[in-house]
Amino acid sequence: MTAALFVQALFAGLTNGFVYALVGLGIAVIFKGSRTVNVVQGEFVVIGALVVVGLLDAAGLPYPVAALAGIVGGLLLGSFTEVAFIRPLIRRRAGEDALLLVSIGLAVAMSAAVLYVAGRGSYLLPAVGGNAVVNLAGATVRVHALFLIASGAALVLGLAWFFRHTMLGLSMMAAAMEPDGATVTGIDTERMRTLTFALGGALGAAAGILVAPLTEVNYQMGLALTLKGFAAAVLGGLANPLGAVAGGILIAMVEAFGIVFIASGYKNVFAMSVLILVMVLLPNGLLGRRARAGG
């Protein structure tokens, strides 16, 4: 392998890794706050990106304004999902299996809604820097890919700061880890759960807006993104949001270097093989049992 090929695979892995990480981060945040495996997360990605496409094409809004509106749309969709569907089930003390079944149904319904509204076509967003590329050690990397990596890293660091240094973030953690104790101290646990879904929706939409300039978005890709994000979250320890970042980057790196060494058609096989191997060797995820409880 040449140095240029190595760098090319490295940046391809980092680019896809931060997309998987943001999807996995949303799944882990929601699981931590509600014990719900949110199969809808991939649809948040698709809908967030398509909202921006619509606002740019139909309303002619400036790109930053449309992108912000797409993230707010994801936030509202996440909040609506919790209030309309998850909260009534939890109030009726529904089990995790019922929550999972409802989540699967919502994902299918949202995918059908996207098909009805946006059709079977695929959509791209304008890339930061257009088609400009940067030469790094002989490898050609698109400027937007570097922007995606930097934005993904900034979101992850911002989220870590939010959970550890803000009253709202600490309240969300307390409500997730010890709901009864949090209620005694005056924390509104239902509101905190709604906020975790809102945060998950916003993260999904942000991932969609970042990846749509590199990969065409359509109504079919939601479930595939959910599976990659879920794999990332499980690898990191499902209840540990920041562990999803490590999981997402690992999966994407395996895919990228597997494509270089073997063949692109087997990239999902590489990723799932790593998932199985890590789960057999480290059943609590890459960061172990202590990190599994952390945030």
PDB file of C-alpha atoms in Angstrom:
ATOM      1  CA  MET A   1       0.000   0.000   0.000  1.00  0.00           C
ATOM      2  CA  THR A   2       1.352   3.426  -0.927  1.00  0.00           C
ATOM      3  CA  ALA A   3       1.290   6.396   1.476  1.00  0.00           C
ATOM      4  CA  ALA A   4      -1.194   8.205  -0.772  1.00  0.00           C
ATOM      5  CA  LEU A   5      -3.570   5.221  -0.760  1.00  0.00           C
ATOM      6  CA  PHE A   6      -3.250   4.947   3.019  1.00  0.00           C
ATOM      7  CA  VAL A   7      -4.120   8.637   3.496  1.00  0.00           C
ATOM      8  CA  GLN A   8      -7.008   8.331   1.024  1.00  0.00           C
ATOM      9  CA  ALA A   9      -8.467   5.389   2.969  1.00  0.00           C
ATOM     10  CA  LEU A  10      -7.830   7.170   6.274  1.00  0.00           C
ATOM     11  CA  PHE A  11      -9.835  10.254   5.282  1.00  0.00           C
ATOM     12  CA  ALA A  12     -12.580   8.157   3.704  1.00  0.00           C
ATOM     13  CA  GLY A  13     -12.855   6.286   6.999  1.00  0.00           C
ATOM     14  CA  LEU A  14     -12.909   9.487   9.049  1.00  0.00           C
ATOM     15  CA  THR A  15     -15.562  11.048   6.794  1.00  0.00           C
ATOM     16  CA  ASN A  16     -17.937   8.086   6.974  1.00  0.00           C
ATOM     17  CA  GLY A  17     -16.934   7.483  10.593  1.00  0.00           C
ATOM     18  CA  PHE A  18     -18.222  10.846  11.788  1.00  0.00           C
ATOM     19  CA  VAL A  19     -21.496  10.303   9.895  1.00  0.00           C
ATOM     20  CA  TYR A  20     -21.969   6.906  11.579  1.00  0.00           C
ATOM     21  CA  ALA A  21     -20.863   8.466  14.867  1.00  0.00           C
ATOM     22  CA  LEU A  22     -23.478  11.234  14.708  1.00  0.00           C
ATOM     23  CA  VAL A  23     -26.218   8.718  13.891  1.00  0.00           C
ATOM     24  CA  GLY A  24     -24.973   6.391  16.661  1.00  0.00           C
ATOM     25  CA  LEU A  25     -24.675   9.329  19.049  1.00  0.00           C
ATOM     26  CA  GLY A  26     -28.349  10.150  18.508  1.00  0.00           C
ATOM     27  CA  ILE A  27     -29.333   6.515  19.097  1.00  0.00           C
ATOM     28  CA  ALA A  28     -27.226   6.293  22.262  1.00  0.00           C
ATOM     29  CA  VAL A  29     -28.500   9.618  23.665  1.00  0.00           C
ATOM     30  CA  ILE A  30     -32.104   8.519  23.178  1.00  0.00           C
ATOM     31  CA  PHE A  31     -31.452   5.027  24.562  1.00  0.00           C
ATOM     32  CA  LYS A  32     -29.760   6.486  27.605  1.00  0.00           C
ATOM     33  CA  GLY A  33     -32.659   8.852  28.237  1.00  0.00           C
ATOM     34  CA  SER A  34     -35.578   6.525  27.532  1.00  0.00           C
ATOM     35  CA  ARG A  35     -34.283   2.933  27.172  1.00  0.00           C
ATOM     36  CA  THR A  36     -35.759   3.005  23.668  1.00  0.00           C
ATOM     37  CA  VAL A  37     -33.821   1.708  20.669  1.00  0.00           C
ATOM     38  CA  ASN A  38     -34.745   4.459  18.244  1.00  0.00           C
ATOM     39  CA  VAL A  39     -35.038   2.863  14.803  1.00  0.00           C
ATOM     40  CA  VAL A  40     -36.312   6.217  13.515  1.00  0.00           C
ATOM     41  CA  GLN A  41     -32.843   7.790  13.795  1.00  0.00           C
ATOM     42  CA  GLY A  42     -31.948   7.151  10.140  1.00  0.00           C
ATOM     43  CA  GLU A  43     -35.184   8.844   9.068  1.00  0.00           C
ATOM     44  CA  PHE A  44     -34.164  11.940  11.054  1.00  0.00           C
ATOM     45  CA  VAL A  45     -31.035  12.023   8.851  1.00  0.00           C
ATOM     46  CA  VAL A  46     -33.009  11.748   5.611  1.00  0.00           C
ATOM     47  CA  ILE A  47     -35.728  14.226   6.596  1.00  0.00           C
ATOM     48  CA  GLY A  48     -33.229  16.784   7.927  1.00  0.00           C
ATOM     49  CA  ALA A  49     -31.350  16.763   4.618  1.00  0.00           C
ATOM     50  CA  LEU A  50     -34.529  16.880   2.504  1.00  0.00           C
ATOM     51  CA  VAL A  51     -35.908  19.837   4.486  1.00  0.00           C
ATOM     52  CA  VAL A  52     -32.783  21.776   3.515  1.00  0.00           C
ATOM     53  CA  VAL A  53     -33.103  20.663  -0.119  1.00  0.00           C
ATOM     54  CA  GLY A  54     -36.699  21.896  -0.156  1.00  0.00           C
ATOM     55  CA  LEU A  55     -35.916  25.222   1.480  1.00  0.00           C
ATOM     56  CA  LEU A  56     -33.068  25.894  -0.945  1.00  0.00           C
ATOM     57  CA  ASP A  57     -35.037  24.928  -4.066  1.00  0.00           C
ATOM     58  CA  ALA A  58     -38.552  26.123  -3.204  1.00  0.00           C
ATOM     59  CA  ALA A  59     -37.986  29.027  -0.821  1.00  0.00           C
ATOM     60  CA  GLY A  60     -34.577  30.167  -2.021  1.00  0.00           C
ATOM     61  CA  LEU A  61     -33.284  30.642   1.523  1.00  0.00           C
ATOM     62  CA  PRO A  62     -29.562  31.220   2.104  1.00  0.00           C
ATOM     63  CA  TYR A  63     -27.732  27.918   2.740  1.00  0.00           C
ATOM     64  CA  PRO A  64     -26.839  28.596   6.408  1.00  0.00           C
ATOM     65  CA  VAL A  65     -30.429  29.598   7.200  1.00  0.00           C
ATOM     66  CA  ALA A  66     -31.799  26.516   5.442  1.00  0.00           C
ATOM     67  CA  ALA A  67     -29.301  24.281   7.269  1.00  0.00           C
ATOM     68  CA  LEU A  68     -30.306  25.766  10.616  1.00  0.00           C
ATOM     69  CA  ALA A  69     -33.978  25.227   9.722  1.00  0.00           C
ATOM     70  CA  GLY A  70     -33.207  21.594   8.840  1.00  0.00           C
ATOM     71  CA  ILE A  71     -31.631  21.026  12.275  1.00  0.00           C
ATOM     72  CA  VAL A  72     -34.604  22.701  13.985  1.00  0.00           C
ATOM     73  CA  GLY A  73     -36.882  20.467  11.901  1.00  0.00           C
ATOM     74  CA  GLY A  74     -35.035  17.385  13.182  1.00  0.00           C
ATOM     75  CA  LEU A  75     -35.305  18.714  16.734  1.00  0.00           C
ATOM     76  CA  LEU A  76     -39.073  19.224  16.393  1.00  0.00           C
ATOM     77  CA  LEU A  77     -39.564  15.831  14.761  1.00  0.00           C
ATOM     78  CA  GLY A  78     -37.666  14.153  17.596  1.00  0.00           C
ATOM     79  CA  SER A  79     -39.758  15.993  20.194  1.00  0.00           C
ATOM     80  CA  PHE A  80     -42.991  15.068  18.403  1.00  0.00           C
ATOM     81  CA  THR A  81     -41.951  11.400  18.241  1.00  0.00           C
ATOM     82  CA  GLU A  82     -41.457  11.286  22.000  1.00  0.00           C
ATOM     83  CA  VAL A  83     -44.567  13.240  22.982  1.00  0.00           C
ATOM     84  CA  ALA A  84     -46.978  11.552  20.554  1.00  0.00           C
ATOM     85  CA  PHE A  85     -45.765   7.944  20.638  1.00  0.00           C
ATOM     86  CA  ILE A  86     -43.144   7.124  23.274  1.00  0.00           C
ATOM     87  CA  ARG A  87     -44.525   9.048  26.263  1.00  0.00           C
ATOM     88  CA  PRO A  88     -47.981   7.381  26.199  1.00  0.00           C
ATOM     89  CA  LEU A  89     -46.336   3.953  26.050  1.00  0.00           C
ATOM     90  CA  ILE A  90     -44.004   4.682  28.959  1.00  0.00           C
ATOM     91  CA  ARG A  91     -46.898   6.064  31.028  1.00  0.00           C
ATOM     92  CA  ARG A  92     -48.665   2.745  30.451  1.00  0.00           C
ATOM     93  CA  ARG A  93     -45.473   0.961  31.566  1.00  0.00           C
ATOM     94  CA  ALA A  94     -44.929  -0.658  28.177  1.00  0.00           C
ATOM     95  CA  GLY A  95     -41.901  -2.956  27.925  1.00  0.00           C
ATOM     96  CA  GLU A  96     -38.804  -2.378  25.780  1.00  0.00           C
ATOM     97  CA  ASP A  97     -40.167  -4.822  23.181  1.00  0.00           C
ATOM     98  CA  ALA A  98     -43.298  -2.689  22.696  1.00  0.00           C
ATOM     99  CA  LEU A  99     -41.190   0.484  22.403  1.00  0.00           C
ATOM    100  CA  LEU A 100     -38.976  -1.201  19.817  1.00  0.00           C
ATOM    101  CA  LEU A 101     -41.969  -2.379  17.791  1.00  0.00           C
ATOM    102  CA  VAL A 102     -43.488   1.120  17.758  1.00  0.00           C
ATOM    103  CA  SER A 103     -40.127   2.575  16.744  1.00  0.00           C
ATOM    104  CA  ILE A 104     -39.867   0.147  13.813  1.00  0.00           C
ATOM    105  CA  GLY A 105     -43.399   1.038  12.733  1.00  0.00           C
ATOM    106  CA  LEU A 106     -42.602   4.757  12.903  1.00  0.00           C
ATOM    107  CA  ALA A 107     -39.472   4.269  10.792  1.00  0.00           C
ATOM    108  CA  VAL A 108     -41.462   2.472   8.089  1.00  0.00           C
ATOM    109  CA  ALA A 109     -44.207   5.125   8.211  1.00  0.00           C
ATOM    110  CA  MET A 110     -41.706   7.997   7.949  1.00  0.00           C
ATOM    111  CA  SER A 111     -39.920   6.334   5.042  1.00  0.00           C
ATOM    112  CA  ALA A 112     -43.285   5.983   3.263  1.00  0.00           C
ATOM    113  CA  ALA A 113     -44.070   9.650   4.005  1.00  0.00           C
ATOM    114  CA  VAL A 114     -40.729  10.698   2.490  1.00  0.00           C
ATOM    115  CA  LEU A 115     -41.503   8.567  -0.593  1.00  0.00           C
ATOM    116  CA  TYR A 116     -44.917  10.255  -0.908  1.00  0.00           C
ATOM    117  CA  VAL A 117     -43.565  13.798  -0.525  1.00  0.00           C
ATOM    118  CA  ALA A 118     -40.145  13.613  -2.193  1.00  0.00           C
ATOM    119  CA  GLY A 119     -40.677  10.698  -4.579  1.00  0.00           C
ATOM    120  CA  ARG A 120     -38.126   8.065  -5.614  1.00  0.00           C
ATOM    121  CA  GLY A 121     -35.510  10.589  -6.664  1.00  0.00           C
ATOM    122  CA  SER A 122     -32.163  11.150  -4.958  1.00  0.00           C
ATOM    123  CA  TYR A 123     -31.013  14.565  -3.806  1.00  0.00           C
ATOM    124  CA  LEU A 124     -27.690  16.290  -3.226  1.00  0.00           C
ATOM    125  CA  LEU A 125     -26.932  19.456  -1.280  1.00  0.00           C
ATOM    126  CA  PRO A 126     -24.265  21.963  -2.357  1.00  0.00           C
ATOM    127  CA  ALA A 127     -20.853  21.132  -0.921  1.00  0.00           C
ATOM    128  CA  VAL A 128     -18.765  23.536   1.127  1.00  0.00           C
ATOM    129  CA  GLY A 129     -15.976  24.532  -1.235  1.00  0.00           C
ATOM    130  CA  GLY A 130     -17.857  23.180  -4.254  1.00  0.00           C
ATOM    131  CA  ASN A 131     -15.812  20.487  -5.940  1.00  0.00           C
ATOM    132  CA  ALA A 132     -12.523  21.835  -4.584  1.00  0.00           C
ATOM    133  CA  VAL A 133     -10.031  19.258  -3.346  1.00  0.00           C
ATOM    134  CA  VAL A 134      -6.928  19.313  -1.184  1.00  0.00           C
ATOM    135  CA  ASN A 135      -3.813  17.261  -1.850  1.00  0.00           C
ATOM    136  CA  LEU A 136      -2.612  15.564   1.346  1.00  0.00           C
ATOM    137  CA  ALA A 137       0.486  13.359   1.032  1.00  0.00           C
ATOM    138  CA  GLY A 138      -0.508  12.527  -2.513  1.00  0.00           C
ATOM    139  CA  ALA A 139      -4.132  11.769  -1.621  1.00  0.00           C
ATOM    140  CA  THR A 140      -7.015  13.839  -2.996  1.00  0.00           C
ATOM    141  CA  VAL A 141      -9.541  14.870  -0.356  1.00  0.00           C
ATOM    142  CA  ARG A 142     -12.599  17.033  -0.989  1.00  0.00           C
ATOM    143  CA  VAL A 143     -12.821  20.238   1.020  1.00  0.00           C
ATOM    144  CA  HIS A 144     -16.330  19.306   2.122  1.00  0.00           C
ATOM    145  CA  ALA A 145     -15.039  16.017   3.559  1.00  0.00           C
ATOM    146  CA  LEU A 146     -12.614  18.001   5.728  1.00  0.00           C
ATOM    147  CA  PHE A 147     -15.480  20.314   6.713  1.00  0.00           C
ATOM    148  CA  LEU A 148     -17.600  17.266   7.661  1.00  0.00           C
ATOM    149  CA  ILE A 149     -14.800  15.823   9.809  1.00  0.00           C
ATOM    150  CA  ALA A 150     -14.195  19.151  11.578  1.00  0.00           C
ATOM    151  CA  SER A 151     -17.922  19.755  12.098  1.00  0.00           C
ATOM    152  CA  GLY A 152     -18.477  16.220  13.406  1.00  0.00           C
ATOM    153  CA  ALA A 153     -15.575  16.570  15.857  1.00  0.00           C
ATOM    154  CA  ALA A 154     -16.897  19.968  17.018  1.00  0.00           C
ATOM    155  CA  LEU A 155     -20.385  18.523  17.586  1.00  0.00           C
ATOM    156  CA  VAL A 156     -18.991  15.612  19.597  1.00  0.00           C
ATOM    157  CA  LEU A 157     -16.842  17.897  21.783  1.00  0.00           C
ATOM    158  CA  GLY A 158     -19.732  20.324  22.214  1.00  0.00           C
ATOM    159  CA  LEU A 159     -22.042  17.509  23.276  1.00  0.00           C
ATOM    160  CA  ALA A 160     -19.486  16.221  25.813  1.00  0.00           C
ATOM    161  CA  TRP A 161     -19.183  19.738  27.267  1.00  0.00           C
ATOM    162  CA  PHE A 162     -22.976  20.103  27.330  1.00  0.00           C
ATOM    163  CA  PHE A 163     -23.495  16.899  29.326  1.00  0.00           C
ATOM    164  CA  ARG A 164     -20.697  17.594  31.786  1.00  0.00           C
ATOM    165  CA  HIS A 165     -20.832  21.352  32.360  1.00  0.00           C
ATOM    166  CA  THR A 166     -24.406  22.606  31.896  1.00  0.00           C
ATOM    167  CA  MET A 167     -27.292  22.324  34.337  1.00  0.00           C
ATOM    168  CA  LEU A 168     -29.588  21.075  31.562  1.00  0.00           C
ATOM    169  CA  GLY A 169     -27.114  18.398  30.469  1.00  0.00           C
ATOM    170  CA  LEU A 170     -26.528  17.250  34.056  1.00  0.00           C
ATOM    171  CA  SER A 171     -30.310  17.150  34.631  1.00  0.00           C
ATOM    172  CA  MET A 172     -30.755  14.999  31.530  1.00  0.00           C
ATOM    173  CA  MET A 173     -28.051  12.626  32.776  1.00  0.00           C
ATOM    174  CA  ALA A 174     -29.616  12.451  36.244  1.00  0.00           C
ATOM    175  CA  ALA A 175     -33.089  11.777  34.812  1.00  0.00           C
ATOM    176  CA  ALA A 176     -31.683   9.006  32.641  1.00  0.00           C
ATOM    177  CA  MET A 177     -29.580   7.297  35.318  1.00  0.00           C
ATOM    178  CA  GLU A 178     -31.916   7.601  38.321  1.00  0.00           C
ATOM    179  CA  PRO A 179     -35.428   8.777  37.339  1.00  0.00           C
ATOM    180  CA  ASP A 180     -36.976   8.391  40.800  1.00  0.00           C
ATOM    181  CA  GLY A 181     -34.141  10.232  42.529  1.00  0.00           C
ATOM    182  CA  ALA A 182     -34.186  12.949  39.874  1.00  0.00           C
ATOM    183  CA  THR A 183     -37.926  13.467  40.389  1.00  0.00           C
ATOM    184  CA  VAL A 184     -37.385  13.908  44.135  1.00  0.00           C
ATOM    185  CA  THR A 185     -34.883  16.709  43.443  1.00  0.00           C
ATOM    186  CA  GLY A 186     -37.410  18.535  41.234  1.00  0.00           C
ATOM    187  CA  ILE A 187     -36.239  17.408  37.793  1.00  0.00           C
ATOM    188  CA  ASP A 188     -39.070  16.910  35.291  1.00  0.00           C
ATOM    189  CA  THR A 189     -38.065  13.497  33.931  1.00  0.00           C
ATOM    190  CA  GLU A 190     -40.685  13.518  31.150  1.00  0.00           C
ATOM    191  CA  ARG A 191     -39.385  16.862  29.903  1.00  0.00           C
ATOM    192  CA  MET A 192     -35.823  15.546  30.050  1.00  0.00           C
ATOM    193  CA  ARG A 193     -36.842  12.509  27.983  1.00  0.00           C
ATOM    194  CA  THR A 194     -38.466  14.756  25.392  1.00  0.00           C
ATOM    195  CA  LEU A 195     -35.249  16.769  25.233  1.00  0.00           C
ATOM    196  CA  THR A 196     -33.190  13.617  24.610  1.00  0.00           C
ATOM    197  CA  PHE A 197     -35.384  12.843  21.590  1.00  0.00           C
ATOM    198  CA  ALA A 198     -35.099  16.469  20.466  1.00  0.00           C
ATOM    199  CA  LEU A 199     -31.319  16.239  20.754  1.00  0.00           C
ATOM    200  CA  GLY A 200     -31.302  12.931  18.866  1.00  0.00           C
ATOM    201  CA  GLY A 201     -33.433  14.455  16.098  1.00  0.00           C
ATOM    202  CA  ALA A 202     -31.134  17.470  15.815  1.00  0.00           C
ATOM    203  CA  LEU A 203     -28.027  15.242  15.660  1.00  0.00           C
ATOM    204  CA  GLY A 204     -29.632  13.098  12.957  1.00  0.00           C
ATOM    205  CA  ALA A 205     -30.577  16.138  10.891  1.00  0.00           C
ATOM    206  CA  ALA A 206     -27.067  17.569  11.286  1.00  0.00           C
ATOM    207  CA  ALA A 207     -25.603  14.276  10.041  1.00  0.00           C
ATOM    208  CA  GLY A 208     -27.913  14.354   7.012  1.00  0.00           C
ATOM    209  CA  ILE A 209     -27.014  17.946   6.140  1.00  0.00           C
ATOM    210  CA  LEU A 210     -23.304  17.176   6.424  1.00  0.00           C
ATOM    211  CA  VAL A 211     -23.363  13.990   4.338  1.00  0.00           C
ATOM    212  CA  ALA A 212     -25.875  15.033   1.650  1.00  0.00           C
ATOM    213  CA  PRO A 213     -23.262  16.959  -0.383  1.00  0.00           C
ATOM    214  CA  LEU A 214     -21.177  13.754  -0.644  1.00  0.00           C
ATOM    215  CA  THR A 215     -23.860  11.052  -0.872  1.00  0.00           C
ATOM    216  CA  GLU A 216     -27.260  11.278  -2.540  1.00  0.00           C
ATOM    217  CA  VAL A 217     -30.137  11.160  -0.060  1.00  0.00           C
ATOM    218  CA  ASN A 218     -33.340   9.245  -0.811  1.00  0.00           C
ATOM    219  CA  TYR A 219     -36.244   7.620   0.982  1.00  0.00           C
ATOM    220  CA  GLN A 220     -34.522   4.203   1.120  1.00  0.00           C
ATOM    221  CA  MET A 221     -31.360   5.091   3.018  1.00  0.00           C
ATOM    222  CA  GLY A 222     -32.851   5.688   6.485  1.00  0.00           C
ATOM    223  CA  LEU A 223     -32.844   2.074   7.657  1.00  0.00           C
ATOM    224  CA  ALA A 224     -29.299   1.447   6.369  1.00  0.00           C
ATOM    225  CA  LEU A 225     -28.051   4.479   8.317  1.00  0.00           C
ATOM    226  CA  THR A 226     -29.905   3.321  11.419  1.00  0.00           C
ATOM    227  CA  LEU A 227     -28.184  -0.069  11.208  1.00  0.00           C
ATOM    228  CA  LYS A 228     -24.722   1.514  10.895  1.00  0.00           C
ATOM    229  CA  GLY A 229     -25.472   3.978  13.682  1.00  0.00           C
ATOM    230  CA  PHE A 230     -26.847   1.192  15.880  1.00  0.00           C
ATOM    231  CA  ALA A 231     -23.729  -0.879  15.246  1.00  0.00           C
ATOM    232  CA  ALA A 232     -21.594   2.143  16.187  1.00  0.00           C
ATOM    233  CA  ALA A 233     -23.598   2.709  19.371  1.00  0.00           C
ATOM    234  CA  VAL A 234     -23.425  -0.958  20.382  1.00  0.00           C
ATOM    235  CA  LEU A 235     -19.680  -1.090  19.764  1.00  0.00           C
ATOM    236  CA  GLY A 236     -19.157   1.915  22.030  1.00  0.00           C
ATOM    237  CA  GLY A 237     -21.541   0.660  24.721  1.00  0.00           C
ATOM    238  CA  LEU A 238     -25.174   1.453  23.930  1.00  0.00           C
ATOM    239  CA  ALA A 239     -25.779   3.603  27.017  1.00  0.00           C
ATOM    240  CA  ASN A 240     -22.566   5.591  26.494  1.00  0.00           C
ATOM    241  CA  PRO A 241     -23.212   8.313  23.852  1.00  0.00           C
ATOM    242  CA  LEU A 242     -19.569   9.229  23.351  1.00  0.00           C
ATOM    243  CA  GLY A 243     -18.637   5.559  22.914  1.00  0.00           C
ATOM    244  CA  ALA A 244     -20.706   5.655  19.718  1.00  0.00           C
ATOM    245  CA  VAL A 245     -18.080   7.962  18.253  1.00  0.00           C
ATOM    246  CA  ALA A 246     -15.336   5.377  18.732  1.00  0.00           C
ATOM    247  CA  GLY A 247     -17.643   2.686  17.344  1.00  0.00           C
ATOM    248  CA  GLY A 248     -18.597   4.725  14.281  1.00  0.00           C
ATOM    249  CA  ILE A 249     -15.021   5.575  13.384  1.00  0.00           C
ATOM    250  CA  LEU A 250     -13.893   1.953  13.883  1.00  0.00           C
ATOM    251  CA  ILE A 251     -16.625   0.599  11.590  1.00  0.00           C
ATOM    252  CA  ALA A 252     -15.894   3.164   8.890  1.00  0.00           C
ATOM    253  CA  MET A 253     -12.134   2.544   9.083  1.00  0.00           C
ATOM    254  CA  VAL A 254     -12.677  -1.208   8.667  1.00  0.00           C
ATOM    255  CA  GLU A 255     -14.885  -0.510   5.659  1.00  0.00           C
ATOM    256  CA  ALA A 256     -12.409   1.935   4.092  1.00  0.00           C
ATOM    257  CA  PHE A 257      -9.337  -0.259   4.462  1.00  0.00           C
ATOM    258  CA  GLY A 258     -11.333  -3.384   3.560  1.00  0.00           C
ATOM    259  CA  ILE A 259     -12.265  -1.728   0.259  1.00  0.00           C
ATOM    260  CA  VAL A 260      -8.590  -0.960  -0.395  1.00  0.00           C
ATOM    261  CA  PHE A 261      -7.290  -4.428   0.442  1.00  0.00           C
ATOM    262  CA  ILE A 262     -10.134  -6.650  -0.782  1.00  0.00           C
ATOM    263  CA  ALA A 263     -13.249  -5.351  -2.569  1.00  0.00           C
ATOM    264  CA  SER A 264     -15.920  -2.681  -2.070  1.00  0.00           C
ATOM    265  CA  GLY A 265     -18.738  -5.216  -2.375  1.00  0.00           C
ATOM    266  CA  TYR A 266     -17.771  -6.756   0.971  1.00  0.00           C
ATOM    267  CA  LYS A 267     -17.570  -3.561   3.044  1.00  0.00           C
ATOM    268  CA  ASN A 268     -20.723  -4.378   5.053  1.00  0.00           C
ATOM    269  CA  VAL A 269     -19.339  -7.851   5.732  1.00  0.00           C
ATOM    270  CA  PHE A 270     -16.154  -6.278   7.174  1.00  0.00           C
ATOM    271  CA  ALA A 271     -18.127  -3.932   9.404  1.00  0.00           C
ATOM    272  CA  MET A 272     -20.459  -6.602  10.752  1.00  0.00           C
ATOM    273  CA  SER A 273     -17.562  -9.031  11.273  1.00  0.00           C
ATOM    274  CA  VAL A 274     -15.847  -6.460  13.474  1.00  0.00           C
ATOM    275  CA  LEU A 275     -19.090  -5.883  15.369  1.00  0.00           C
ATOM    276  CA  ILE A 276     -19.433  -9.616  16.079  1.00  0.00           C
ATOM    277  CA  LEU A 277     -15.756  -9.970  17.070  1.00  0.00           C
ATOM    278  CA  VAL A 278     -15.848  -6.994  19.453  1.00  0.00           C
ATOM    279  CA  MET A 279     -19.097  -8.155  21.045  1.00  0.00           C
ATOM    280  CA  VAL A 280     -17.639 -11.637  21.633  1.00  0.00           C
ATOM    281  CA  LEU A 281     -14.416 -10.271  23.138  1.00  0.00           C
ATOM    282  CA  LEU A 282     -15.816  -7.098  24.785  1.00  0.00           C
ATOM    283  CA  PRO A 283     -19.540  -7.624  25.493  1.00  0.00           C
ATOM    284  CA  ASN A 284     -19.784  -4.220  27.228  1.00  0.00           C
ATOM    285  CA  GLY A 285     -18.425  -2.380  24.207  1.00  0.00           C
ATOM    286  CA  LEU A 286     -15.089  -0.830  23.322  1.00  0.00           C
ATOM    287  CA  LEU A 287     -14.969   1.415  26.382  1.00  0.00           C
ATOM    288  CA  GLY A 288     -15.869  -1.275  28.893  1.00  0.00           C
ATOM    289  CA  ARG A 289     -18.354  -1.578  31.726  1.00  0.00           C
ATOM    290  CA  ARG A 290     -17.487   1.681  33.551  1.00  0.00           C
ATOM    291  CA  ALA A 291     -17.825   3.773  30.416  1.00  0.00           C
ATOM    292  CA  ARG A 292     -21.080   2.018  29.550  1.00  0.00           C
ATOM    293  CA  ALA A 293     -22.759   3.841  32.402  1.00  0.00           C
ATOM    294  CA  GLY A 294     -21.177   7.167  31.639  1.00  0.00           C
ATOM    295  CA  GLY A 295     -22.029   9.857  29.154  1.00  0.00           C
TER     296      GLY A 295
END
